[in-house]
Structures are given as structure tokens and as C-alpha cells.
Amino acid sequence: MARRVLLLRQKPISTAPSIPQNSNPIALSHFFCSEHETDASGHRTTGVSTENHDRSNLRDEERLEQVRKIRVLLQQGRTDTAQRLIKSLVSSKSLFSSPSDIFALFSVAAPAVRPTFLNLIFSACLESKMVSEAMELYGTMKRDGTVPSLGSVNMLLEALVSMKQFDKMLELFSDIVESGVRPDRFTYGKAIQAAVKLGDMKRALEIVNYMKTRRVSLSVFIYNVLLGGLCKEKRMRDAENLFDEMPVRNVVPNLVTYNTLIDGYCKVGEWEKAFDLRERMKTENVKPNLVTCNSLLSGLCRARKMDEAKRLLEEMEADGFVPDCFTYSVLFDGHSRCGDSEASLALFEESMKRGVRINNYTCSILVNGLCKEGKMEMAEEVLKKLRGNGLALNEVTYNTMVNGYCMRGDMERAISTIGEMEVLGLRPNCITFNSLIDKFFEMKEMDKAEEWFQNMAEKGVSPDVVTYNILIKGYGQMNKFDKCFLILEEMEDKGFKPNVITYSSLINGLCGNGRFLEVEIILREMVSIGVRPDAKIYNIIIDGTCTAGKLKDAFRFVDEMEKSGISPTLVTYNALIHGLCRKGKLIEAEGLVSKITSSGFSPDVITYNSLISGYSDAGNAQKCLDLYETMKRVGIKPTLKTYHPLISGCSKGDMEVVERLYQEMLELGLPPDRLIFNAMIHGYAEHGDTQKAIALYTEMIDQGFHVDKMTYNSLILGHFREGRLSEVNDIVNNMKANGLVPKACTYNLLVKGYCEVKDFSGAYFWYREMFDNGYLLNYNTYNELISGLRQAGRMMEAQVVSSEMSVKGVDDDSFTEDLPAASKL
């Protein structure tokens, strides 16, 4: 019983107005078409002339005559003639206002042939594409106590599906089940198709189970529809189980079955299984077609296996398949994924020579690939050739070009492309304006972003949800959250429901600004209006709280995420590991790595980079190296972010290890950046190898990197290590000449360096410049300077330093004590 209730409709089918019962034909005709009213005495009250009254009677008689003709034709078995007459009456609406009108009159005048008449009038409605009238007729019949034949109902169900009125179709199906009509396999098939089209696989499978309980066999059509729905949801294991069930129930898979599964496998990246299925097709004597080949090509192109795709294309042509527009679209997309615009252009030239008529869809795929690589001139040349070949470019292609120029930052050309669109009579739409607005926000040109938002309204283009999301994201990145909330309010006022992307943009901005209380309020608001937070939203919050060092809050959101039925992803675990490593909680971080594996994921380069960085900060160089070797062994390619903490951590030990790491980095095609150069220079400086440090410093400048304070500080340290004091001053002068003003870290290094070589005069010199520029010594360096000045007998300078530092809040209680006591400060 529970299964049946699930199939029943949630709201009643709309029906026609009620019709008086037990009416005679003439009275009934007056009910439908009376043109006058009478008072209680039967006198006219509306002033209608006798002529109008006579015309009304004539019309009533003609209506009855048509009903009589239909009845006679049906009694004589002349069904085809009767059907033509019914269709004529239904279409013209001259005598009868609706099919329900005809049905009501016919039911009274000719009840004996009513079942046959019902099928004919339903057929007439549907052939005339009068589906709403057919639905009204169904409601009238149902109220009249007449049950239409299953064949008539099936025609109506099929019409609703073809018109994509899936909700109404399922509503009607539920009503049929409730009315006691026993659906056949066709009926169930259409209901399942409607549920799948709505994305409601749960209901589709419930209908299937109901079929099985009623011992109605499933057709190959039903299996194909279900497989299509499961593949669309990427539920390939469920699709496999359903496919395996087919032979058990004596249903033979056909070409559509195989093509559906092959396409599903290709879209989830399981192209090996797709090719295995093609081999099975051959053994089952199911011949592949061009759709099969295109799906396989798509799988290879998605996997960036273009050599295999080329071989498959040759195999296709050898089997007699001629590549079509979609084939070229797939190949263009594959080359685009590989960043190989040259291959795309060569393929385009080949298609032109073969006489393939490239359509706008294929054109947009090719042009989009070129635009992503910034090859706008090539894209323009392609469009020029296609226009010359007779292709009328549409809005999609022009929008692709506008977006391409925006990606390249050529806003002037993007705007002129919009002008070209308008000259050709093509109207810019939301997509056009969204590209411009998004790019102007990215360029921090807020005024221009707002100007183009206003231009939308001036050109009669209403913003969509994407537009509002771009505005919220843009203002959020600029920390203009008051503006974000105003836009959110405007969005809702105009009837747009914020979606997950809306809230993720807002939450991302708030997290970046540390406004976690507002983040939590927004999260609760989402749930209250029925927008379910997804893994991405939780990951943004978890990453934000981890970055802010709020690990307790981060783990609380993980718990909330899981209670909401959302499983943590690799991004979730990586955010937690990064947060734990920053806090020095390395044991807990490594514990989460096993959680990654048990959850069905594999640690990636981000996981290892976080761990290496954590152990580098903890000074455990050996553990860093162990992790580095592990990631290489499991096939994870290191990035520059791997080498930053690795080289920095190992440079405190053996520089030969650092040099090996540096060489491996270069062999991977990773050129050093400023952080790598600084870490290497600092390592050599720590070990007193200023020659190598200076060589890297020179290389750094030659490669166009800006030298920063860390670079100079490392060089100063190296020269102190080698006792080359005269060159220290040259480095500081060079630093100043390059516009880098020494700050506290540099001055502390200079004072400490001179103290270590017992040159307290030099140390005091740099202290004076430091203090005069508003910087203070740290406690250790201050202690060394005071102690050193006293040991050198420079009591006056020591007293000056002590007094000046005391004024700034640094007390020297040791000045009147002995030196050992002073050294304890």
C-alpha cells in the first residue's frame, strides 16, 4: 500500500465547470450557449431581439444535428469519417466551445457509442495539439463517472511528455493509478521517462519497483531511460547493476543501451570500461554507429589522450564512418584541453577542405579553445573564413569572443566586439555583460563595472542570478560587505532566489576578512530559505577558520557538515591538515592523512606540501625529506610550493642536500622564484659561503627578480660570517640605493653582527642610525650591545643606549649591577 501511495498525485487534476445532471438535449444546449436571460415569468430581461433568439435556436439545432451525424457514423462503423468530423468540430470551435462541450452533449444524446466516441475525441484533441483541452476533457469525464480507455490516456501521457510537461504528466499518471485503471508497460514507461527528465531518480525507481510488484515486465525502453538517468547523475555502479539485470529478466540490450552506458563511462573518465563495452557490443552482434564513436572520442579527449583519439578517428573512417560536426567539436575540445591551438587550427583547415559544414556550436568550441589560449587574432581569422563560407554567426560565438578579449584584458576590443554584434542585429544578453562586469571587478575598476551594470538596464537587458553573483563576489573581494548585503536584498526583491554560488561568494569574502560571526549568520539564513549548503561552502568556512587559527571552530563545522549528510572531501582534509601544521600539531595532522585514505581519497601535492611546511617550521629536515621521497614514490609531482619549505628547512643543515633538491627542481621544469632564491642565498650565508650566495644573487637579478630586504639581510649575514665588514656597509648602501629603507630586522642584524666580531664602535654606529629612524633593538641584541659596550669600557654609550631604550619602555635594571647579572636580561 505504501508503494502505491508514493505513486499517487499530490494535488487534484484540474477539471471543467460542473454540468447539470439529467438535462434533456435542448436544455443542455441552452446551458452551454444561452445568449439571454429571463425573469421568473419567462419574459426577456436583456432586450435581446426575437431574431437573436431564433438564431440561438438554430445554433442549438445545428449542434444537435452534428452530434446525431457522429452517432449515426459510429453506429454504421464509419469510424474514419466520424473522426474527421470530430476533428473538424474540435478545431473550429464554431459550434462547440471546447471538447468538453461536445462530450457533455454527446453523453446525453448518444450514450450507447460513448466509449468509441471518447477515443476519437481524445485523438482529435491530441492530433490538433490541444493538450490542455484534452486535460480538461479528462477532468470532465472523470467527474461524469466515465473512465477513458487506456489507449486514450496513453496518447495524452505521450503528448505531455513530448511537450515537456513532466510534472503534469506524473500528476495524471498518479490520478490514473488512483482511479483503478491498470497501467500497461507503455504507461509505466512514460511515467518513468517523466520522472527521469525531472531528475527524480528516486521516484523513477519507485515506479519500477511498483511495476515489479504488479508483475509488469520492463521493456528495453524503460531500461534505457533509467540507465540514461543514472549515467547523468554519474551513478555508474548503479547503472552497471541495472545493465546486468537486463539478461536476467530476458531483456536484450540494444544500440541505445550500449551507447548510453559508453557515454556515461566516458563522462566520468572511465574510458577503458567504455572500450570494453564496445568489444562486448561486437560479441553481441550490436553494430556501433557514429554516436558510439563520438562518445568514445569524447572520453579520450576529456582524458587528453589525443594520440589514442587520432587512432580511433582513423579506425572510424576505415569502418566507413564520416566525421560529422559533433566529431569535430569533440576533437576541438580535446586539443583545447591540451592547450594545442595549432592542432585545432590544422583540424579546422582539414574540415574546410573536406567540405564539412561547421555550425555555430562547433564554431564556438573551436573559438573558445583559441580564446582560452589568448589567440584572439587566430580566432578572428577562423570567424572570417566561416563567415566567407556562409555561416551566420550567432550570439554564442560573439559572447565567446567578448569573453576571450576580457580574459586577455583587452577591454577596448571586447567593447568594440559588442558594437559589431549590434550592427549585425544581434542583441547582447546577460552573458555578454557578465563577462565585462566580472573582468572590470577583477581589474579593481569598480566604477567601470558599475557603469556596465547600468548599461544593461539602458539596453533593456535584465540582470540574472549570475550577474548578481558577480557583483557580490566583486564587492566581497573589496571588503565592501554593506554593498554585498544591499545587492542580496535587491536580488530577492526582484524575485531572484540566491543560490549556493551567491552565498559561497559572500562567505568567501567574509572569511577572508575574518568576519566569522557574520559567516555563521549567513549559513543559518541559507538553511532557513531552503538553500542547502554544499561541500564547497563548508570547505570555504573550514579553510577560513583554519587559516585564522580557529581550529576548534573548523572541526565544529566539519561535524555540522557530516550531520547534514555531506561527506568531507579531500579539500576539507587538506584545509584541516594545513591548519594543524601551522599550529605545530603535526601528529594530529598526520593522523588525518590516514582519514583521507579511509574515506576513499588519496593524499595529493597539497597534502604533502602542508606536512613538509609544518615539519620545516619545526626544524625537522629529515622528516621533510622523507615526505618528499614518499610523494615522489607514489607518483605525485612536486611543485614550487613543495620546494619552498623543503629548501628552507634543509638549508639549516647540509647545503649539498639543498643543491641536490635545487637540481631536481630544475629537472622537473620548475624555474626558481624569489622565495627559492632567498632560501638558497640565506642557506649559503648561514654556512659562510658568500661566494655562492652572491652568485645566486647575481642570477636572481639577471632573471628580472626584484631583490627584497630578505635577500640583503642574507648577504649581510654571510659577510659577517666571513668577517668581511667593509663589504657589509657596501651592501647596506646598495640596499638604500635600490629604494629599500632598512627596518628593525636589518638594523638588529647589523648591530648583532658587529657585536659578535667585537666591533662595538660599529655596533653603536648602526644603533644610532636605527634609533634615529624610529626602530628599537630586540631584547637579545640590546643585551649584547650593552654588555659589549661595558666590556669595552664605553660606559657613556652604554648609558645612552640604556636611557634611550628605557624611555621607549625597555628597562635596564642591570646598569648598576655586575656584568654576569646584566647578561641574564
Phi, psi and omega in degrees: 000321181298321179298318182294320180299323179298332183276342186284155184290159180266338179219154185288151174292136179293140183235166180283167176301150183291151182244134179303139180273161175056036179266145175279165186304315183294315180298320180296320180294325178293327178301321184277329191225023180299134181249011179209164177238156177232158176273188184297336181272357180089003178279149178293142180243354185252359178076017180289137184287161176300327181297318179294322179296318178296321180295324179295317179296320178299320180294320178298318180294322180293322177299314179296324180295320179294320178297319179298318180299316180299317181298314181298316181299319180291321179293330179275358180080011181270069187294318182298317179295318178299319181295319178298320180294316179298316181298321179296317180292321180294317184288320187286325183056023181280319180261325184241130184289334182199164175303326178297327178298313179297315182302315182300316181289319182293323181300327180277319187279329185216065184294336185295324183254020183299318181303316179294318180300321181301313180299321182291318182289325175298313180300318180298317179299314185287324176295330178271008180058034178260066186290319180297323177293323178295321177296319178296319179298319178301317179295320179296315180298317183297318179292330180283352180088011180262130178258118179293159180292156180299325179299318179296316180297318180299322177299319181292318178299316180296321179296319179296320178295315181297332178269006178063027175266067189291323178298314179296323181298314180292326176298316179294319179301315179298321180295322179296313180300317181293329182285353178094001176288133181272108181295150174259186184297325179296316180301310179300319182301317181292322178295317179296318179300317180297316180297318179294319180298328178280356182078016182260075182294331179299313180292321180302316181289330175296319178296321178298314180297323177296320176302315184296321178294332179270006179059038174263122184288148179274138179268167177297329177299315181296316178300318181296319178297314180296317179299319178299317179295317180294319179294322179297324178273005178061030177266068189290330178292320176295322178296319178299315180299319179294319179298318179293336180287334187303307180296331178297326180261019176059035176251124184269121177299142177247189183300320180297320179302308182296316181297323179296313180292319179300315179297321179297314178300317182296323183286340176259008176084009179264060186290338176296318178294326179297317179290326175299321180292325177296321178295323178295324177305316182297319180291333180268008179060035173255113186280125177297155175238190182296328178297318177302311183296317180296322178295317179296319177300318180299319178298316179293319181292322177297326180275003180062030178262073188286332177295316178295324179296320179296318179295320178295321179298317178297321179294320178301311183294325178294330178275003176093006178276130179263121180304135178253187182303319182294323177303313180293325177300315180298315182292319176301317180296320179298313179296325178296318179298329179272358181067029184253078181292330179298318179295321178298316181294320178297319179294323178297315179298321179296318180296323179294318180294326180282351180079020179289129180276101179287127178265179184295327180296310180296321178301316183294326177296313180297311183295321179299319178298317179293320180296321180299331178269002180076014182271064186291326179295320177295320179298318178298322180293320177299314181297323179298317179293319182291322175298319178295337180269005175099005181278124175272106184296143181251184183298325182299314181296314180295322177297324177298318179293317178301314180296323178298313178296324177296317179300325180279349180084010180269078187289330178297316180288326177298316181292321180293330177295324176297321177299320177298319178304310186294324177299324180277002179085012178266133186266121175302143180238191182304319182300319180301306184291325181300322179300315181294312183299316180299315182292320179296323175295318180299325180277004181063022177263075188296322181300318181289325176299315179293324179298317181285335173294321176292324179300327178303310182295320181296329180266009176076022179255119180278138177297150176249185181301322180298319179301310181297323178296322178296316180298315181295318178297314182298311180292328178296320179293338177263009179062026177264071188286331175300320178295320179301315183291327176294319179294320178300319179294317179297320180302313181291322179298328182270009173088011178266127179272122177303143179245188183299322181294320177304308184289326180294323178296316181293315181295322179299316178296316180295321178297317180298337180260005177072020183264070189285334177296316179293326177301314181294323178296316179298319180299317179292324180296320178306309183297322184293331180261008174088015175262112186278121178300140179254183182300324182298317180297313179297322180296322177299315182293316182296317178296319180297315180292324177295316180298324179279001179079012180267069185294325180299317178294321181300313181290332176295320178290330175296317178299316180297320179302312182292323179294334178278002179085015179253120181281139175302146179254179177300324178298320179300308183296321180296322178297316180295317180298317179299316180296317179295319180295321178297330179270001180078012180270071190285327178296314179296322180297315180294330177297328179287339178296319177293330177293324177301311182296317182291341178271004176092007178257175174234136177305140180245189183298328179294320178302308183293321179299319179296316181294316180298318179297319179297313180289331176295315178296329180279356178079016181261082184295324182296321178294323176301314181293322178298316179295321179299315180293324179296314182296324177292321183295325181271006173088019178265121182282124178295156176241178177301327180290344172284317186283336179305299181288332183295309180292320179298315181291320183282340183292345177285344181251247186269119180288342175294323176296318180298317180296324177294316179298319180298319179294319178297323178298315180295322180294334177278001180079022180258104179288145181294145174253185184299322181294320179295312179303314182296319179296318179294313180299317179296320179298313179296322180297316179302324182269006176074016180262074184292334180299313179290325179298316180292324178298317178292324178299318179294317178297322180299315179294318181300328181274005173086014179277144176279125178284135182245184183298325181297321179299309182296320179299321179295317179296320177299314180301315181298318180291325174297319181301326182264001177072024182265075188290326182296327181281341177298315179298324179296320180296317181295319179296321178295322179298314180294322181296331179272012174083011179259107181280126178303142177239192188305318184297318180292315181296317178300320179296317180294313180298314181297319181298316179291326177297319183294332178263012176065023176262079186285338175295314177296322180297317181293325179301312182288330176297317183299315180296321180298310183293319180296333179269005173091017180249153181243151174290151171280169188301315183294315181292320176303316180297315180297319182293314180300312181298316182295317179298320179294316180298326180277000179078016181264067187292327181297313179296322179299319180292324178296314180300313182298317181294315182294320180290325178296320177300327181273006175101007178255109183276146176236085180285354187267354188301324181267002181260177178284168186297316179303321179293320180296326183290347180279349182295000000 
